[in-house]
PDB file of C-alpha atoms and ligand atoms in Angstrom:
ATOM      1  CA  MET I   1      26.399 -11.514  -0.063  1.00 88.00           C
ATOM      2  CA  PRO I   2      25.964  -7.720  -0.125  1.00 95.00           C
ATOM      3  CA  ARG I   3      23.169  -6.585  -2.384  1.00 98.00           C
ATOM      4  CA  THR I   4      23.407  -4.119  -5.170  1.00 98.00           C
ATOM      5  CA  VAL I   5      21.080  -1.188  -4.541  1.00 99.00           C
ATOM      6  CA  TYR I   6      20.136   1.745  -6.721  1.00 99.00           C
ATOM      7  CA  VAL I   7      20.677   5.337  -5.578  1.00 98.00           C
ATOM      8  CA  ASN I   8      20.224   8.380  -7.792  1.00 97.00           C
ATOM      9  CA  GLY I   9      21.453   7.042 -11.097  1.00 97.00           C
ATOM     10  CA  ALA I  10      23.948   4.440  -9.865  1.00 98.00           C
ATOM     11  CA  PHE I  11      23.910   0.741  -9.013  1.00 98.00           C
ATOM     12  CA  VAL I  12      26.145   0.391  -5.956  1.00 98.00           C
ATOM     13  CA  ASP I  13      27.100  -2.083  -3.239  1.00 98.00           C
ATOM     14  CA  GLU I  14      24.638  -1.708  -0.323  1.00 98.00           C
ATOM     15  CA  ASN I  15      27.539  -0.804   1.970  1.00 98.00           C
ATOM     16  CA  GLU I  16      28.628   2.028  -0.313  1.00 98.00           C
ATOM     17  CA  ALA I  17      25.181   3.585  -0.901  1.00 98.00           C
ATOM     18  CA  ARG I  18      24.846   7.135   0.433  1.00 98.00           C
ATOM     19  CA  VAL I  19      21.975   9.607   0.895  1.00 98.00           C
ATOM     20  CA  SER I  20      22.424  13.125   2.315  1.00 98.00           C
ATOM     21  CA  VAL I  21      21.602  13.772   6.002  1.00 98.00           C
ATOM     22  CA  PHE I  22      19.626  16.732   4.617  1.00 98.00           C
ATOM     23  CA  ASP I  23      17.396  14.448   2.591  1.00 98.00           C
ATOM     24  CA  ARG I  24      13.786  15.372   3.371  1.00 98.00           C
ATOM     25  CA  ALA I  25      12.865  11.691   3.720  1.00 98.00           C
ATOM     26  CA  PHE I  26      15.225  11.574   6.707  1.00 98.00           C
ATOM     27  CA  LEU I  27      14.149  14.904   8.260  1.00 98.00           C
ATOM     28  CA  PHE I  28      10.422  15.101   7.415  1.00 98.00           C
ATOM     29  CA  ALA I  29       9.360  11.665   6.103  1.00 98.00           C
ATOM     30  CA  ASP I  30       8.842  13.722   2.922  1.00 98.00           C
ATOM     31  CA  ALA I  31       8.923  10.722   0.626  1.00 98.00           C
ATOM     32  CA  VAL I  32       6.675   8.117  -0.909  1.00 98.00           C
ATOM     33  CA  TYR I  33       7.343   4.484  -1.727  1.00 99.00           C
ATOM     34  CA  GLU I  34       6.089   1.375  -3.472  1.00 99.00           C
ATOM     35  CA  VAL I  35       6.744  -2.319  -2.957  1.00 99.00           C
ATOM     36  CA  SER I  36       6.270  -4.665  -5.894  1.00 98.00           C
ATOM     37  CA  ALA I  37       6.396  -8.421  -5.517  1.00 98.00           C
ATOM     38  CA  VAL I  38       8.837 -10.391  -7.659  1.00 98.00           C
ATOM     39  CA  ILE I  39       8.047 -13.944  -8.637  1.00 98.00           C
ATOM     40  CA  ALA I  40      10.163 -16.001 -11.016  1.00 98.00           C
ATOM     41  CA  GLY I  41      12.289 -12.883 -11.476  1.00 98.00           C
ATOM     42  CA  ARG I  42       9.372 -10.828 -12.774  1.00 98.00           C
ATOM     43  CA  LEU I  43       7.397  -7.921 -11.286  1.00 98.00           C
ATOM     44  CA  VAL I  44       3.787  -8.448 -10.210  1.00 98.00           C
ATOM     45  CA  ASP I  45       1.152  -5.807 -11.084  1.00 98.00           C
ATOM     46  CA  ASN I  46       3.962  -3.267 -11.362  1.00 98.00           C
ATOM     47  CA  ASP I  47       2.119  -0.865 -13.675  1.00 98.00           C
ATOM     48  CA  ALA I  48      -0.532  -0.381 -10.995  1.00 98.00           C
ATOM     49  CA  HIS I  49       2.162   0.268  -8.378  1.00 98.00           C
ATOM     50  CA  LEU I  50       3.779   2.891 -10.609  1.00 98.00           C
ATOM     51  CA  ALA I  51       0.383   4.507 -11.258  1.00 98.00           C
ATOM     52  CA  ARG I  52      -0.144   4.783  -7.480  1.00 98.00           C
ATOM     53  CA  LEU I  53       3.403   6.170  -7.109  1.00 98.00           C
ATOM     54  CA  ARG I  54       2.553   8.893  -9.615  1.00 98.00           C
ATOM     55  CA  ARG I  55      -0.628   9.690  -7.685  1.00 98.00           C
ATOM     56  CA  SER I  56       1.114   9.769  -4.266  1.00 98.00           C
ATOM     57  CA  LEU I  57       3.772  12.105  -5.667  1.00 98.00           C
ATOM     58  CA  GLY I  58       1.127  14.312  -7.260  1.00 98.00           C
ATOM     59  CA  GLU I  59      -0.810  14.641  -3.986  1.00 98.00           C
ATOM     60  CA  LEU I  60       2.392  15.997  -2.389  1.00 98.00           C
ATOM     61  CA  GLY I  61       3.294  18.305  -5.256  1.00 97.00           C
ATOM     62  CA  MET I  62       6.157  16.157  -6.485  1.00 96.00           C
ATOM     63  CA  SER I  63       6.680  14.728  -9.924  1.00 91.00           C
ATOM     64  CA  MET I  64       8.042  11.409 -11.133  1.00 95.00           C
ATOM     65  CA  PRO I  65      11.871  11.385 -10.918  1.00 96.00           C
ATOM     66  CA  CYS I  66      12.070   9.956 -14.463  1.00 96.00           C
ATOM     67  CA  THR I  67       9.728   8.353 -16.961  1.00 97.00           C
ATOM     68  CA  GLU I  68       7.815   5.218 -16.055  1.00 97.00           C
ATOM     69  CA  ALA I  69       9.736   3.302 -18.739  1.00 98.00           C
ATOM     70  CA  GLU I  70      13.030   4.379 -17.165  1.00 98.00           C
ATOM     71  CA  LEU I  71      11.806   3.334 -13.710  1.00 98.00           C
ATOM     72  CA  ILE I  72      10.869  -0.095 -15.030  1.00 98.00           C
ATOM     73  CA  ASP I  73      14.293  -0.466 -16.696  1.00 98.00           C
ATOM     74  CA  ILE I  74      16.010   0.301 -13.370  1.00 98.00           C
ATOM     75  CA  GLN I  75      13.702  -2.084 -11.462  1.00 98.00           C
ATOM     76  CA  ARG I  76      14.429  -4.921 -13.906  1.00 98.00           C
ATOM     77  CA  GLU I  77      18.150  -4.231 -13.922  1.00 98.00           C
ATOM     78  CA  LEU I  78      18.198  -4.371 -10.109  1.00 98.00           C
ATOM     79  CA  VAL I  79      16.295  -7.677 -10.077  1.00 98.00           C
ATOM     80  CA  THR I  80      18.787  -9.077 -12.581  1.00 98.00           C
ATOM     81  CA  ARG I  81      21.887  -7.780 -10.789  1.00 98.00           C
ATOM     82  CA  ASN I  82      20.692  -9.322  -7.502  1.00 98.00           C
ATOM     83  CA  HIS I  83      19.604 -12.593  -9.141  1.00 98.00           C
ATOM     84  CA  LEU I  84      16.276 -12.093  -7.393  1.00 98.00           C
ATOM     85  CA  ASP I  85      13.917 -14.958  -8.084  1.00 98.00           C
ATOM     86  CA  GLU I  86      11.266 -14.298  -5.422  1.00 98.00           C
ATOM     87  CA  GLY I  87      10.802 -11.439  -2.992  1.00 98.00           C
ATOM     88  CA  ALA I  88      10.172  -7.723  -3.055  1.00 98.00           C
ATOM     89  CA  LEU I  89      11.433  -4.667  -4.854  1.00 98.00           C
ATOM     90  CA  TYR I  90      11.293  -1.492  -2.745  1.00 99.00           C
ATOM     91  CA  LEU I  91      11.249   1.870  -4.504  1.00 98.00           C
ATOM     92  CA  GLN I  92      11.324   5.242  -2.744  1.00 98.00           C
ATOM     93  CA  VAL I  93      11.187   8.781  -4.042  1.00 98.00           C
ATOM     94  CA  SER I  94      11.871  11.666  -1.670  1.00 98.00           C
ATOM     95  CA  ARG I  95      11.600  15.364  -2.374  1.00 98.00           C
ATOM     96  CA  GLY I  96      15.389  15.448  -2.158  1.00 98.00           C
ATOM     97  CA  ALA I  97      18.050  17.146  -0.048  1.00 98.00           C
ATOM     98  CA  ALA I  98      17.702  20.790   1.007  1.00 98.00           C
ATOM     99  CA  ASP I  99      18.693  22.809   4.085  1.00 98.00           C
ATOM    100  CA  ARG I 100      16.204  22.090   6.878  1.00 98.00           C
ATOM    101  CA  ASP I 101      13.092  24.219   6.367  1.00 98.00           C
ATOM    102  CA  PHE I 102       9.448  23.232   6.847  1.00 98.00           C
ATOM    103  CA  ARG I 103       8.472  24.824   3.548  1.00 98.00           C
ATOM    104  CA  PHE I 104       8.896  22.618   0.486  1.00 98.00           C
ATOM    105  CA  PRO I 105      12.106  23.592  -1.330  1.00 97.00           C
ATOM    106  CA  ARG I 106      11.528  24.763  -4.898  1.00 91.00           C
ATOM    107  CA  ASP I 107      14.647  23.413  -6.506  1.00 91.00           C
ATOM    108  CA  ALA I 108      15.480  20.111  -4.786  1.00 96.00           C
ATOM    109  CA  THR I 109      16.350  17.144  -6.972  1.00 97.00           C
ATOM    110  CA  PRO I 110      14.279  14.075  -5.998  1.00 98.00           C
ATOM    111  CA  THR I 111      16.153  11.170  -4.407  1.00 98.00           C
ATOM    112  CA  LEU I 112      15.362   7.821  -6.012  1.00 98.00           C
ATOM    113  CA  VAL I 113      16.330   4.683  -4.093  1.00 98.00           C
ATOM    114  CA  MET I 114      15.564   1.044  -4.846  1.00 99.00           C
ATOM    115  CA  PHE I 115      16.565  -2.210  -3.204  1.00 99.00           C
ATOM    116  CA  THR I 116      15.515  -5.851  -3.311  1.00 98.00           C
ATOM    117  CA  GLN I 117      14.628  -8.315  -0.540  1.00 98.00           C
ATOM    118  CA  ALA I 118      14.732 -12.051  -1.256  1.00 98.00           C
ATOM    119  CA  ARG I 119      11.908 -13.992   0.440  1.00 97.00           C
ATOM    120  CA  ALA I 120       9.588 -16.919  -0.226  1.00 98.00           C
ATOM    121  CA  LEU I 121       6.201 -15.398  -1.017  1.00 98.00           C
ATOM    122  CA  ILE I 122       4.281 -18.257  -2.599  1.00 98.00           C
ATOM    123  CA  ASP I 123       5.279 -21.019  -0.169  1.00 98.00           C
ATOM    124  CA  ASP I 124       4.845 -18.832   2.877  1.00 96.00           C
ATOM    125  CA  PRO I 125       4.219 -21.009   5.970  1.00 96.00           C
ATOM    126  CA  VAL I 126       2.355 -18.120   7.610  1.00 96.00           C
ATOM    127  CA  ALA I 127      -0.293 -18.244   4.883  1.00 97.00           C
ATOM    128  CA  ALA I 128      -0.809 -21.958   5.526  1.00 97.00           C
ATOM    129  CA  ARG I 129      -1.457 -21.528   9.263  1.00 98.00           C
ATOM    130  CA  GLY I 130      -3.131 -18.091   9.103  1.00 98.00           C
ATOM    131  CA  LEU I 131      -2.411 -14.906  11.011  1.00 98.00           C
ATOM    132  CA  SER I 132      -3.317 -13.981  14.554  1.00 98.00           C
ATOM    133  CA  VAL I 133      -3.945 -10.266  14.967  1.00 99.00           C
ATOM    134  CA  ILE I 134      -4.703  -7.849  17.773  1.00 99.00           C
ATOM    135  CA  THR I 135      -6.690  -4.651  17.337  1.00 98.00           C
ATOM    136  CA  VAL I 136      -5.091  -1.300  18.141  1.00 98.00           C
ATOM    137  CA  PRO I 137      -6.263   2.315  17.833  1.00 98.00           C
ATOM    138  CA  ASP I 138      -5.416   3.815  14.431  1.00 98.00           C
ATOM    139  CA  MET I 139      -3.054   6.657  15.314  1.00 98.00           C
ATOM    140  CA  ARG I 140      -2.051   7.633  11.781  1.00 98.00           C
ATOM    141  CA  TRP I 141      -2.591  10.892   9.928  1.00 98.00           C
ATOM    142  CA  LYS I 142      -5.664  11.551   7.798  1.00 98.00           C
ATOM    143  CA  ARG I 143      -4.161  11.009   4.323  1.00 98.00           C
ATOM    144  CA  ARG I 144      -3.521   7.277   4.440  1.00 98.00           C
ATOM    145  CA  ASP I 145      -4.273   7.104   0.728  1.00 98.00           C
ATOM    146  CA  ILE I 146      -0.844   8.651   0.120  1.00 98.00           C
ATOM    147  CA  LYS I 147       1.823   5.993   0.484  1.00 98.00           C
ATOM    148  CA  THR I 148       4.363   7.980   2.493  1.00 98.00           C
ATOM    149  CA  VAL I 149       7.306   6.601   4.464  1.00 98.00           C
ATOM    150  CA  ALA I 150       5.827   8.021   7.714  1.00 98.00           C
ATOM    151  CA  LEU I 151       5.401   4.484   9.024  1.00 98.00           C
ATOM    152  CA  LEU I 152       6.038   4.962  12.743  1.00 98.00           C
ATOM    153  CA  PRO I 153       2.432   4.253  13.878  1.00 98.00           C
ATOM    154  CA  ALA I 154       2.403   1.093  11.731  1.00 98.00           C
ATOM    155  CA  SER I 155       5.791   0.111  13.083  1.00 98.00           C
ATOM    156  CA  MET I 156       4.570   0.658  16.675  1.00 98.00           C
ATOM    157  CA  ALA I 157       1.440  -1.407  15.999  1.00 98.00           C
ATOM    158  CA  ARG I 158       3.471  -4.267  14.543  1.00 98.00           C
ATOM    159  CA  THR I 159       5.868  -4.188  17.483  1.00 98.00           C
ATOM    160  CA  GLN I 160       2.949  -4.202  19.928  1.00 98.00           C
ATOM    161  CA  ALA I 161       1.605  -7.250  18.080  1.00 98.00           C
ATOM    162  CA  ALA I 162       4.965  -9.008  18.295  1.00 98.00           C
ATOM    163  CA  ASP I 163       5.209  -8.188  22.013  1.00 98.00           C
ATOM    164  CA  ALA I 164       1.741  -9.717  22.453  1.00 98.00           C
ATOM    165  CA  GLY I 165       2.965 -12.870  20.698  1.00 98.00           C
ATOM    166  CA  VAL I 166       0.861 -12.423  17.548  1.00 98.00           C
ATOM    167  CA  ASP I 167       1.571 -11.679  13.897  1.00 98.00           C
ATOM    168  CA  ASP I 168      -0.015  -8.350  13.124  1.00 98.00           C
ATOM    169  CA  ALA I 169      -2.352  -5.572  14.217  1.00 99.00           C
ATOM    170  CA  TRP I 170      -5.633  -4.366  12.728  1.00 99.00           C
ATOM    171  CA  MET I 171      -6.149  -0.660  13.245  1.00 98.00           C
ATOM    172  CA  VAL I 172      -9.468   0.637  14.513  1.00 98.00           C
ATOM    173  CA  GLU I 173     -10.990   4.091  14.246  1.00 98.00           C
ATOM    174  CA  ASP I 174     -14.461   5.094  15.512  1.00 98.00           C
ATOM    175  CA  GLY I 175     -15.163   1.440  16.273  1.00 97.00           C
ATOM    176  CA  LYS I 176     -14.476   0.352  12.698  1.00 98.00           C
ATOM    177  CA  VAL I 177     -11.479  -1.481  11.274  1.00 99.00           C
ATOM    178  CA  THR I 178      -9.490   0.682   8.873  1.00 99.00           C
ATOM    179  CA  GLU I 179      -6.745  -1.734   7.739  1.00 98.00           C
ATOM    180  CA  GLY I 180      -3.834  -3.865   8.886  1.00 98.00           C
ATOM    181  CA  SER I 181      -0.464  -2.357   9.798  1.00 98.00           C
ATOM    182  CA  SER I 182       0.750  -2.989   6.236  1.00 98.00           C
ATOM    183  CA  ASN I 183      -2.165  -4.623   4.465  1.00 99.00           C
ATOM    184  CA  ASN I 184      -5.851  -4.225   3.687  1.00 99.00           C
ATOM    185  CA  ALA I 185      -8.326  -6.052   5.947  1.00 99.00           C
ATOM    186  CA  HIS I 186     -11.286  -8.105   4.699  1.00 99.00           C
ATOM    187  CA  ILE I 187     -13.913 -10.374   6.221  1.00 99.00           C
ATOM    188  CA  VAL I 188     -16.250 -12.995   4.755  1.00 98.00           C
ATOM    189  CA  THR I 189     -19.815 -13.088   6.082  1.00 98.00           C
ATOM    190  CA  ALA I 190     -21.876 -16.214   6.791  1.00 97.00           C
ATOM    191  CA  ASP I 191     -23.600 -15.769   3.399  1.00 97.00           C
ATOM    192  CA  ARG I 192     -20.218 -15.752   1.565  1.00 97.00           C
ATOM    193  CA  CYS I 193     -19.985 -12.009   0.903  1.00 98.00           C
ATOM    194  CA  ILE I 194     -16.710 -10.161   1.232  1.00 98.00           C
ATOM    195  CA  VAL I 195     -16.855  -7.007   3.331  1.00 99.00           C
ATOM    196  CA  THR I 196     -13.940  -4.614   3.081  1.00 99.00           C
ATOM    197  CA  ARG I 197     -13.585  -0.962   3.882  1.00 98.00           C
ATOM    198  CA  HIS I 198     -14.494   1.401   1.037  1.00 98.00           C
ATOM    199  CA  LEU I 199     -11.787   3.513  -0.607  1.00 98.00           C
ATOM    200  CA  GLY I 200     -11.211   6.947   0.874  1.00 98.00           C
ATOM    201  CA  SER I 201      -8.455   8.824   2.631  1.00 98.00           C
ATOM    202  CA  GLU I 202      -8.745   6.506   5.672  1.00 98.00           C
ATOM    203  CA  ILE I 203      -6.913   3.608   3.996  1.00 98.00           C
ATOM    204  CA  LEU I 204      -4.267   2.896   1.416  1.00 98.00           C
ATOM    205  CA  HIS I 205      -5.813   1.939  -1.910  1.00 98.00           C
ATOM    206  CA  GLY I 206      -4.141  -1.438  -2.060  1.00 98.00           C
ATOM    207  CA  ILE I 207      -3.094  -2.714  -5.443  1.00 98.00           C
ATOM    208  CA  THR I 208      -3.609  -6.291  -4.257  1.00 99.00           C
ATOM    209  CA  ARG I 209      -6.981  -5.359  -2.744  1.00 99.00           C
ATOM    210  CA  ALA I 210      -8.160  -4.130  -6.168  1.00 98.00           C
ATOM    211  CA  ALA I 211      -6.923  -7.274  -7.939  1.00 98.00           C
ATOM    212  CA  VAL I 212      -8.429  -9.626  -5.349  1.00 99.00           C
ATOM    213  CA  LEU I 213     -11.824  -7.887  -5.347  1.00 98.00           C
ATOM    214  CA  GLU I 214     -11.882  -8.177  -9.137  1.00 98.00           C
ATOM    215  CA  LEU I 215     -11.042 -11.908  -8.909  1.00 98.00           C
ATOM    216  CA  SER I 216     -13.748 -12.348  -6.254  1.00 98.00           C
ATOM    217  CA  ARG I 217     -16.420 -10.740  -8.405  1.00 98.00           C
ATOM    218  CA  ARG I 218     -15.362 -12.953 -11.306  1.00 98.00           C
ATOM    219  CA  GLU I 219     -15.809 -15.955  -9.005  1.00 97.00           C
ATOM    220  CA  GLY I 220     -19.357 -14.784  -8.326  1.00 98.00           C
ATOM    221  CA  ILE I 221     -18.552 -13.682  -4.777  1.00 98.00           C
ATOM    222  CA  GLU I 222     -20.414 -10.535  -3.773  1.00 98.00           C
ATOM    223  CA  VAL I 223     -18.252  -7.690  -2.487  1.00 98.00           C
ATOM    224  CA  HIS I 224     -19.513  -4.999  -0.120  1.00 98.00           C
ATOM    225  CA  GLU I 225     -17.193  -2.035   0.289  1.00 99.00           C
ATOM    226  CA  ARG I 226     -18.131  -0.491   3.626  1.00 98.00           C
ATOM    227  CA  PRO I 227     -16.730  -0.117   7.143  1.00 98.00           C
ATOM    228  CA  PHE I 228     -17.021  -3.107   9.495  1.00 99.00           C
ATOM    229  CA  SER I 229     -16.629  -3.281  13.270  1.00 98.00           C
ATOM    230  CA  VAL I 230     -14.335  -5.474  15.339  1.00 98.00           C
ATOM    231  CA  ASP I 231     -17.421  -7.369  16.601  1.00 98.00           C
ATOM    232  CA  GLU I 232     -18.541  -8.054  13.039  1.00 98.00           C
ATOM    233  CA  ALA I 233     -15.050  -9.294  12.187  1.00 98.00           C
ATOM    234  CA  MET I 234     -14.997 -11.583  15.234  1.00 98.00           C
ATOM    235  CA  SER I 235     -18.270 -13.197  14.233  1.00 98.00           C
ATOM    236  CA  ALA I 236     -17.346 -13.442  10.523  1.00 98.00           C
ATOM    237  CA  SER I 237     -16.863 -16.866   8.991  1.00 98.00           C
ATOM    238  CA  GLU I 238     -13.466 -15.866   7.571  1.00 98.00           C
ATOM    239  CA  ALA I 239     -11.038 -12.981   7.582  1.00 98.00           C
ATOM    240  CA  PHE I 240      -8.010 -12.238   5.433  1.00 99.00           C
ATOM    241  CA  VAL I 241      -5.538  -9.523   4.509  1.00 99.00           C
ATOM    242  CA  THR I 242      -4.097  -8.501   1.161  1.00 99.00           C
ATOM    243  CA  SER I 243      -0.798  -6.867   0.250  1.00 98.00           C
ATOM    244  CA  ALA I 244       1.777  -6.984  -2.506  1.00 98.00           C
ATOM    245  CA  THR I 245       3.996  -9.432  -0.616  1.00 98.00           C
ATOM    246  CA  ALA I 246       1.413 -11.288   1.522  1.00 98.00           C
ATOM    247  CA  PHE I 247      -0.874 -11.753  -1.521  1.00 98.00           C
ATOM    248  CA  VAL I 248      -4.013 -13.079   0.222  1.00 98.00           C
ATOM    249  CA  CYS I 249      -3.291 -14.258   3.758  1.00 98.00           C
ATOM    250  CA  PRO I 250      -5.963 -15.765   6.040  1.00 98.00           C
ATOM    251  CA  VAL I 251      -6.535 -14.276   9.491  1.00 99.00           C
ATOM    252  CA  VAL I 252      -7.583 -16.943  12.006  1.00 98.00           C
ATOM    253  CA  ARG I 253      -7.632 -15.083  15.319  1.00 98.00           C
ATOM    254  CA  ILE I 254      -8.564 -11.525  16.340  1.00 98.00           C
ATOM    255  CA  ASP I 255      -7.798 -10.408  19.909  1.00 98.00           C
ATOM    256  CA  GLY I 256      -7.577 -14.074  20.903  1.00 98.00           C
ATOM    257  CA  ARG I 257     -10.966 -15.041  19.418  1.00 98.00           C
ATOM    258  CA  ALA I 258     -10.969 -17.731  16.726  1.00 98.00           C
ATOM    259  CA  ILE I 259     -12.501 -16.695  13.386  1.00 98.00           C
ATOM    260  CA  GLY I 260     -14.742 -19.444  12.015  1.00 96.00           C
ATOM    261  CA  ASP I 261     -13.191 -22.720  13.137  1.00 96.00           C
ATOM    262  CA  GLY I 262      -9.824 -21.031  13.742  1.00 98.00           C
ATOM    263  CA  SER I 263      -8.199 -22.318  10.574  1.00 98.00           C
ATOM    264  CA  PRO I 264      -7.785 -20.666   7.118  1.00 98.00           C
ATOM    265  CA  GLY I 265     -11.192 -20.556   5.440  1.00 98.00           C
ATOM    266  CA  PRO I 266     -12.067 -21.899   1.964  1.00 98.00           C
ATOM    267  CA  ILE I 267     -12.716 -18.502   0.365  1.00 98.00           C
ATOM    268  CA  SER I 268      -9.459 -17.029   1.634  1.00 98.00           C
ATOM    269  CA  ARG I 269      -7.556 -20.094   0.425  1.00 98.00           C
ATOM    270  CA  ARG I 270      -9.276 -20.041  -2.957  1.00 98.00           C
ATOM    271  CA  LEU I 271      -8.582 -16.324  -3.437  1.00 98.00           C
ATOM    272  CA  ARG I 272      -4.928 -16.849  -2.535  1.00 98.00           C
ATOM    273  CA  GLU I 273      -4.707 -19.588  -5.165  1.00 98.00           C
ATOM    274  CA  LEU I 274      -6.428 -17.459  -7.793  1.00 98.00           C
ATOM    275  CA  TYR I 275      -4.272 -14.444  -7.020  1.00 98.00           C
ATOM    276  CA  ILE I 276      -1.032 -16.451  -7.280  1.00 98.00           C
ATOM    277  CA  GLU I 277      -2.218 -17.981 -10.554  1.00 98.00           C
ATOM    278  CA  MET I 278      -2.960 -14.504 -11.924  1.00 98.00           C
ATOM    279  CA  ALA I 279       0.338 -13.100 -10.609  1.00 98.00           C
ATOM    280  CA  ARG I 280       2.369 -15.912 -12.189  1.00 98.00           C
ATOM    281  CA  ALA I 281       0.608 -15.459 -15.516  1.00 98.00           C
ATOM    282  CA  SER I 282       0.852 -11.664 -15.689  1.00 97.00           C
ATOM    283  CA  ALA I 283       4.176 -10.826 -13.964  1.00 98.00           C
ATOM    284  CA  ASN I 284       6.549  -9.091 -16.346  1.00 96.00           C
TER     285      ASN I 284
HETATM  286  N1  PMP T 301      -2.447  -0.760   3.676  1.00 62.96           N
HETATM  287  C1  PMP T 301      -1.263  -0.361   4.176  1.00 62.96           C
HETATM  288  C2  PMP T 301      -1.252   0.566   5.345  1.00 62.96           C
HETATM  289  C3  PMP T 301      -0.064  -0.821   3.605  1.00 62.96           C
HETATM  290  O1  PMP T 301       1.116  -0.397   4.100  1.00 62.96           O
HETATM  291  C4  PMP T 301      -0.113  -1.720   2.513  1.00 62.96           C
HETATM  292  C5  PMP T 301       1.125  -2.276   1.890  1.00 62.96           C
HETATM  293  N2  PMP T 301       2.066  -1.324   1.583  1.00 62.96           N
HETATM  294  C6  PMP T 301      -1.366  -2.115   2.020  1.00 62.96           C
HETATM  295  C7  PMP T 301      -2.514  -1.613   2.633  1.00 62.96           C
HETATM  296  C8  PMP T 301      -1.492  -3.058   0.871  1.00 62.96           C
HETATM  297  O2  PMP T 301      -1.246  -2.409  -0.338  1.00 62.96           O
HETATM  298  P1  PMP T 301      -0.689  -3.200  -1.599  1.00 62.96           P
HETATM  299  O3  PMP T 301      -1.665  -4.284  -1.888  1.00 62.96           O
HETATM  300  O4  PMP T 301      -0.651  -2.179  -2.672  1.00 62.96           O
HETATM  301  O5  PMP T 301       0.651  -3.727  -1.207  1.00 62.96           O
END
């Protein structure tokens, strides 16, 4: 069944949707995006995603293509039109189409695109068995806090992981883990503290990361926001990643070494449960 997607003011069949070859997303990766989870037909933590969208746009000198209320109306309409019960809603704003020129055009009209992807998020078999990851050098640019569509290094890392027969890659810079190819990376120490990289321009400020750290603190779990090395991760008692669609997903193997006993740890499993409970209760 072809999906209905949204492009610049219109809901259209995915096979009919068109964007200009001069769109700056296509020529310069001059675009930012957000992915919100959908569960039971409702958006999870969407206000936080739209707040980060506004920030990403602002950092690149772009403004919101319409009001936040209008964006939410379009998102909900798209979920409804596609009968999406569980999955993801992708939203992208580019600077728009303009003749090819490195300088930002002054008068381009932003391109707004949205589409849905149906997928089981809650009963994800990968979360039950845990992820195996490899470590790779972080080859991205220095403003990873801006959620741009320049995803080639992440795409290469994920492909390298798949070629190595594992699920994902953790990116490493100066001996320290930055984040996963499309998620934030966390470890749990022997004394039950969560260690996760501090916010800065080296990582994306994950919306799920923020929610999960808040839930952890409420559970009485200490959180240390600082860099950690691959060695520290390998000798941790647990490891996990967070993202809008993975929620909390245990990591059980790094570069072939088992983490803890090599199965999803109790804190990771508990945080996944708590996050899903919160997401179900607050999705709207
Ligand atoms: N880091 C990177 C590099 C990502 O691509 C993502 C997911 N888009 C995340 C972290 C997780 O962010 P969020 O929890 O907002 O999905």
